[in-house]
Amino acid sequence: WRPRGFEGDEAFFLPEKRPWGREVHGGLPICWPWFGKAGTPKHGLVRYLRWEYLHHVGKDRVVLRTRSTEATRKLWPHDFELTAEIALTGPNELQLALTERNTGTDAFESECGIHPYFRVADAERIGFGGEALPKPWGIREWKATSPKCALVDLVKGRRLEVACSDAARFLIWNPGVERTPLCEGLEADDWKRFYCLEAVSPRRSLAPGGSRTVRFTLSLVNH
């Protein structure tokens, strides 16, 4: 994603080493049917699965799909289908609509979230809530009181917003110098070049044959 306000640069950080099929620390990971350490593997199943291309809608919208397999059933004994509709809805806006479907015979509980790695000039110069953040030190989480949240790249003057149509909580995260060695694929100083602003929906039950959609909007606003 190259918003106009990024002057040709990609909005998402991606490390040089990308261990596809394992936990990639970069891009726009999708977390489903759980977020964090609520299950194994961390951040759910689909972050580690292959997606198949379904079709385009016009020139600025694409639809992808992933589904349950024998391997996923060993980790989570349910059948599902998840589609991701990704759209450029403006020069500085990206929308992601995630639709989950229960294709099995039993109800299951799920939540979905996104874990974008926003590219920043200096992770030690980030603003949040009207104040400059201290040096990166890990994760901070809070209950959603509005549908969107934002952080500011103080060097570039970029306000990065994440909105969720069904937000339960938001998180910000950076591993910092101490935890970066624990993150597979990251070089020692990669932590300086990104900051994560994450959104998660509530955990709810989904009946057999049921479906639901959560929409996320990522925006760049000149600060």
Coordinates of C-alpha atoms in Angstrom, one line a residue:
W1 CA 0.0 0.0 0.0
R2 CA 1.5 3.3 -1.1
P3 CA -0.7 6.2 0.1
R4 CA -0.2 9.5 -1.6
G5 CA 1.0 11.0 1.7
F6 CA 3.9 8.5 1.8
E7 CA 5.4 10.0 -1.3
G8 CA 5.9 6.7 -3.1
D9 CA 7.0 4.7 0.0
E10 CA 5.2 1.7 1.2
A11 CA 3.0 2.3 4.3
F12 CA 3.7 -1.1 5.8
F13 CA 7.1 -2.3 7.1
L14 CA 8.3 -5.7 5.8
P15 CA 11.6 -7.3 7.1
E16 CA 14.1 -8.5 4.6
K17 CA 13.7 -12.1 6.0
R18 CA 10.1 -13.3 5.7
P19 CA 9.6 -16.8 7.0
W20 CA 6.2 -17.4 5.2
G21 CA 4.1 -20.0 6.9
R22 CA 5.5 -18.9 10.3
E23 CA 5.0 -15.6 12.2
V24 CA 6.1 -12.7 9.8
H25 CA 6.7 -9.5 11.7
G26 CA 5.5 -7.1 9.0
G27 CA 2.8 -6.2 6.6
L28 CA -0.8 -6.4 7.6
P29 CA -1.4 -9.7 9.4
I30 CA -5.0 -10.9 9.9
C31 CA -5.7 -12.5 13.3
W32 CA -8.5 -15.0 13.4
P33 CA -10.3 -16.8 15.2
W34 CA -8.4 -15.4 18.2
F35 CA -6.0 -12.6 18.9
G36 CA -2.9 -12.8 21.0
K37 CA -2.3 -15.8 23.2
A38 CA -5.9 -16.9 23.5
G39 CA -5.0 -20.1 21.6
T40 CA -2.2 -21.8 19.7
P41 CA -0.6 -20.6 17.5
K42 CA -0.5 -17.0 18.7
H43 CA -2.8 -14.6 16.8
G44 CA -4.9 -17.4 15.4
L45 CA -4.8 -19.7 12.4
V46 CA -5.2 -17.6 9.2
R47 CA -2.0 -15.6 9.8
Y48 CA -0.1 -18.7 8.8
L49 CA -2.4 -19.9 5.9
R50 CA -2.3 -19.4 2.2
W51 CA -4.9 -17.2 0.6
E52 CA -6.4 -17.8 -2.8
Y53 CA -7.4 -15.1 -5.2
L54 CA -11.1 -15.0 -6.1
H55 CA -11.7 -11.9 -8.2
H56 CA -11.4 -8.2 -8.7
V57 CA -14.2 -5.7 -8.2
G58 CA -13.4 -2.9 -10.5
K59 CA -9.7 -1.9 -10.6
D60 CA -9.2 -1.0 -6.9
R61 CA -10.8 -3.9 -5.0
V62 CA -9.7 -7.5 -4.7
V63 CA -11.3 -10.5 -2.9
L64 CA -9.2 -13.3 -1.3
R65 CA -10.2 -16.5 0.5
T66 CA -8.8 -19.0 2.9
R67 CA -10.6 -22.1 4.4
S68 CA -10.2 -24.8 7.0
T69 CA -8.0 -27.8 6.2
E70 CA -7.1 -31.1 7.8
A71 CA -4.1 -29.3 9.4
T72 CA -6.2 -26.5 10.9
R73 CA -8.7 -28.9 12.3
K74 CA -5.9 -30.5 14.3
L75 CA -5.4 -27.1 16.0
W76 CA -9.0 -25.9 16.1
P77 CA -11.7 -28.5 15.4
H78 CA -14.1 -26.4 13.3
D79 CA -14.8 -25.8 9.6
F80 CA -14.7 -22.3 8.3
E81 CA -14.3 -20.0 5.3
L82 CA -12.8 -16.5 5.6
T83 CA -12.9 -13.9 2.8
A84 CA -10.9 -10.7 2.8
E85 CA -12.1 -7.9 0.5
I86 CA -9.3 -5.3 0.2
A87 CA -10.1 -1.9 -1.4
L88 CA -8.3 1.4 -2.1
T89 CA -11.1 3.8 -1.2
G90 CA -9.1 7.0 -1.6
P91 CA -5.5 8.3 -2.2
N92 CA -4.7 7.8 1.5
E93 CA -7.3 5.2 2.6
L94 CA -7.3 1.4 2.6
Q95 CA -10.4 -0.7 3.6
L96 CA -10.4 -4.4 4.6
A97 CA -13.7 -6.3 5.1
L98 CA -13.3 -9.7 6.7
T99 CA -16.3 -12.1 6.4
E100 CA -16.2 -15.3 8.4
R101 CA -18.5 -18.2 7.7
N102 CA -19.2 -21.3 9.8
T103 CA -19.2 -24.1 7.3
G104 CA -19.4 -26.9 9.9
T105 CA -22.1 -28.5 12.0
D106 CA -21.2 -27.0 15.4
A107 CA -21.2 -23.4 16.7
F108 CA -17.8 -21.8 17.4
E109 CA -16.5 -18.7 19.1
S110 CA -14.3 -16.3 17.3
E111 CA -12.8 -12.8 17.2
C112 CA -10.9 -11.1 14.5
G113 CA -8.2 -8.4 14.5
I114 CA -5.6 -6.7 12.3
H115 CA -2.0 -6.2 13.3
P116 CA -0.6 -3.6 10.8
Y117 CA 3.1 -2.8 11.0
F118 CA 3.1 0.9 10.0
R119 CA 6.4 2.2 8.7
V120 CA 7.7 5.1 10.7
A121 CA 10.8 7.3 10.5
D122 CA 11.8 6.7 14.1
A123 CA 10.0 4.5 16.6
E124 CA 11.3 6.6 19.4
R125 CA 9.5 9.6 18.1
I126 CA 5.9 8.6 18.1
G127 CA 2.9 10.5 19.4
F128 CA -0.2 9.0 20.9
G129 CA -3.1 10.6 22.7
G130 CA -1.7 14.1 22.2
E131 CA 1.6 13.2 23.9
A132 CA 5.0 11.8 22.8
L133 CA 5.3 8.1 23.7
P134 CA 8.2 7.0 25.9
K135 CA 10.8 4.7 24.2
P136 CA 9.2 1.5 22.8
W137 CA 8.7 -0.9 25.7
G138 CA 6.2 -3.5 24.6
I139 CA 2.4 -3.6 24.3
R140 CA -0.3 -1.3 25.6
E141 CA -4.0 -2.3 25.4
W142 CA -7.3 -0.5 26.2
K143 CA -11.0 -1.0 25.8
A144 CA -12.4 0.7 22.7
T145 CA -14.5 3.8 23.5
S146 CA -14.8 4.9 19.9
P147 CA -14.5 3.1 16.5
K148 CA -11.1 4.5 15.7
C149 CA -7.7 5.3 17.1
A150 CA -4.5 6.9 15.8
L151 CA -0.8 7.4 16.3
V152 CA 1.5 10.1 14.9
D153 CA 4.9 9.8 13.2
L154 CA 6.3 13.0 14.7
V155 CA 9.3 13.1 12.3
K156 CA 7.2 12.9 9.1
G157 CA 4.1 14.6 10.5
R158 CA 1.8 11.7 9.5
R159 CA -1.3 10.7 11.5
L160 CA -2.0 7.0 11.0
E161 CA -5.6 6.0 11.9
V162 CA -7.2 2.6 12.3
A163 CA -11.0 2.3 12.5
C164 CA -13.1 -0.9 13.1
S165 CA -16.8 -1.3 12.5
D166 CA -17.1 -3.5 15.6
A167 CA -14.2 -2.6 17.9
A168 CA -13.7 -4.1 21.3
R169 CA -10.2 -3.0 22.0
F170 CA -7.1 -1.4 20.5
L171 CA -3.4 -2.0 21.1
I172 CA -0.1 -0.4 20.3
W173 CA 3.1 -2.4 20.1
N174 CA 6.8 -2.2 19.4
P175 CA 9.3 -4.9 20.5
G176 CA 12.0 -2.4 21.3
V177 CA 15.7 -3.3 21.4
E178 CA 15.3 -5.9 24.1
R179 CA 12.5 -8.0 22.5
T180 CA 13.5 -7.7 18.9
P181 CA 15.9 -10.8 19.1
L182 CA 12.8 -12.9 20.1
C183 CA 11.0 -11.9 16.9
E184 CA 11.9 -14.3 14.1
G185 CA 13.0 -12.5 10.9
L186 CA 13.8 -9.1 12.4
E187 CA 17.3 -7.6 12.3
A188 CA 18.6 -6.0 15.4
D189 CA 17.6 -2.4 14.5
D190 CA 14.4 -3.2 12.6
W191 CA 12.3 -2.1 15.6
K192 CA 13.2 1.5 14.9
R193 CA 11.3 1.5 11.6
F194 CA 7.8 0.4 12.6
Y195 CA 5.0 0.8 15.1
C196 CA 1.9 -1.4 15.3
L197 CA -1.6 0.0 15.9
E198 CA -4.0 -3.0 16.2
A199 CA -7.8 -3.3 16.4
V200 CA -9.8 -6.4 17.6
S201 CA -13.5 -7.2 17.5
P202 CA -15.4 -8.8 20.4
R203 CA -15.4 -12.6 20.9
R204 CA -18.8 -14.0 19.8
S205 CA -20.5 -17.2 19.0
L206 CA -21.3 -18.1 15.3
A207 CA -23.9 -20.7 14.5
P208 CA -23.5 -23.4 11.8
G209 CA -24.2 -21.8 8.4
G210 CA -23.9 -18.3 9.9
S211 CA -21.6 -15.5 8.7
R212 CA -20.6 -12.0 9.9
T213 CA -18.4 -9.2 8.6
V214 CA -16.0 -6.8 10.3
R215 CA -14.7 -3.8 8.4
F216 CA -11.4 -2.1 9.1
T217 CA -10.3 1.2 7.6
L218 CA -6.7 2.4 7.6
S219 CA -6.1 6.1 6.8
L220 CA -3.2 8.5 6.6
V221 CA -4.0 12.1 7.6
N222 CA -1.3 14.8 7.4
H223 CA -0.7 15.9 10.9

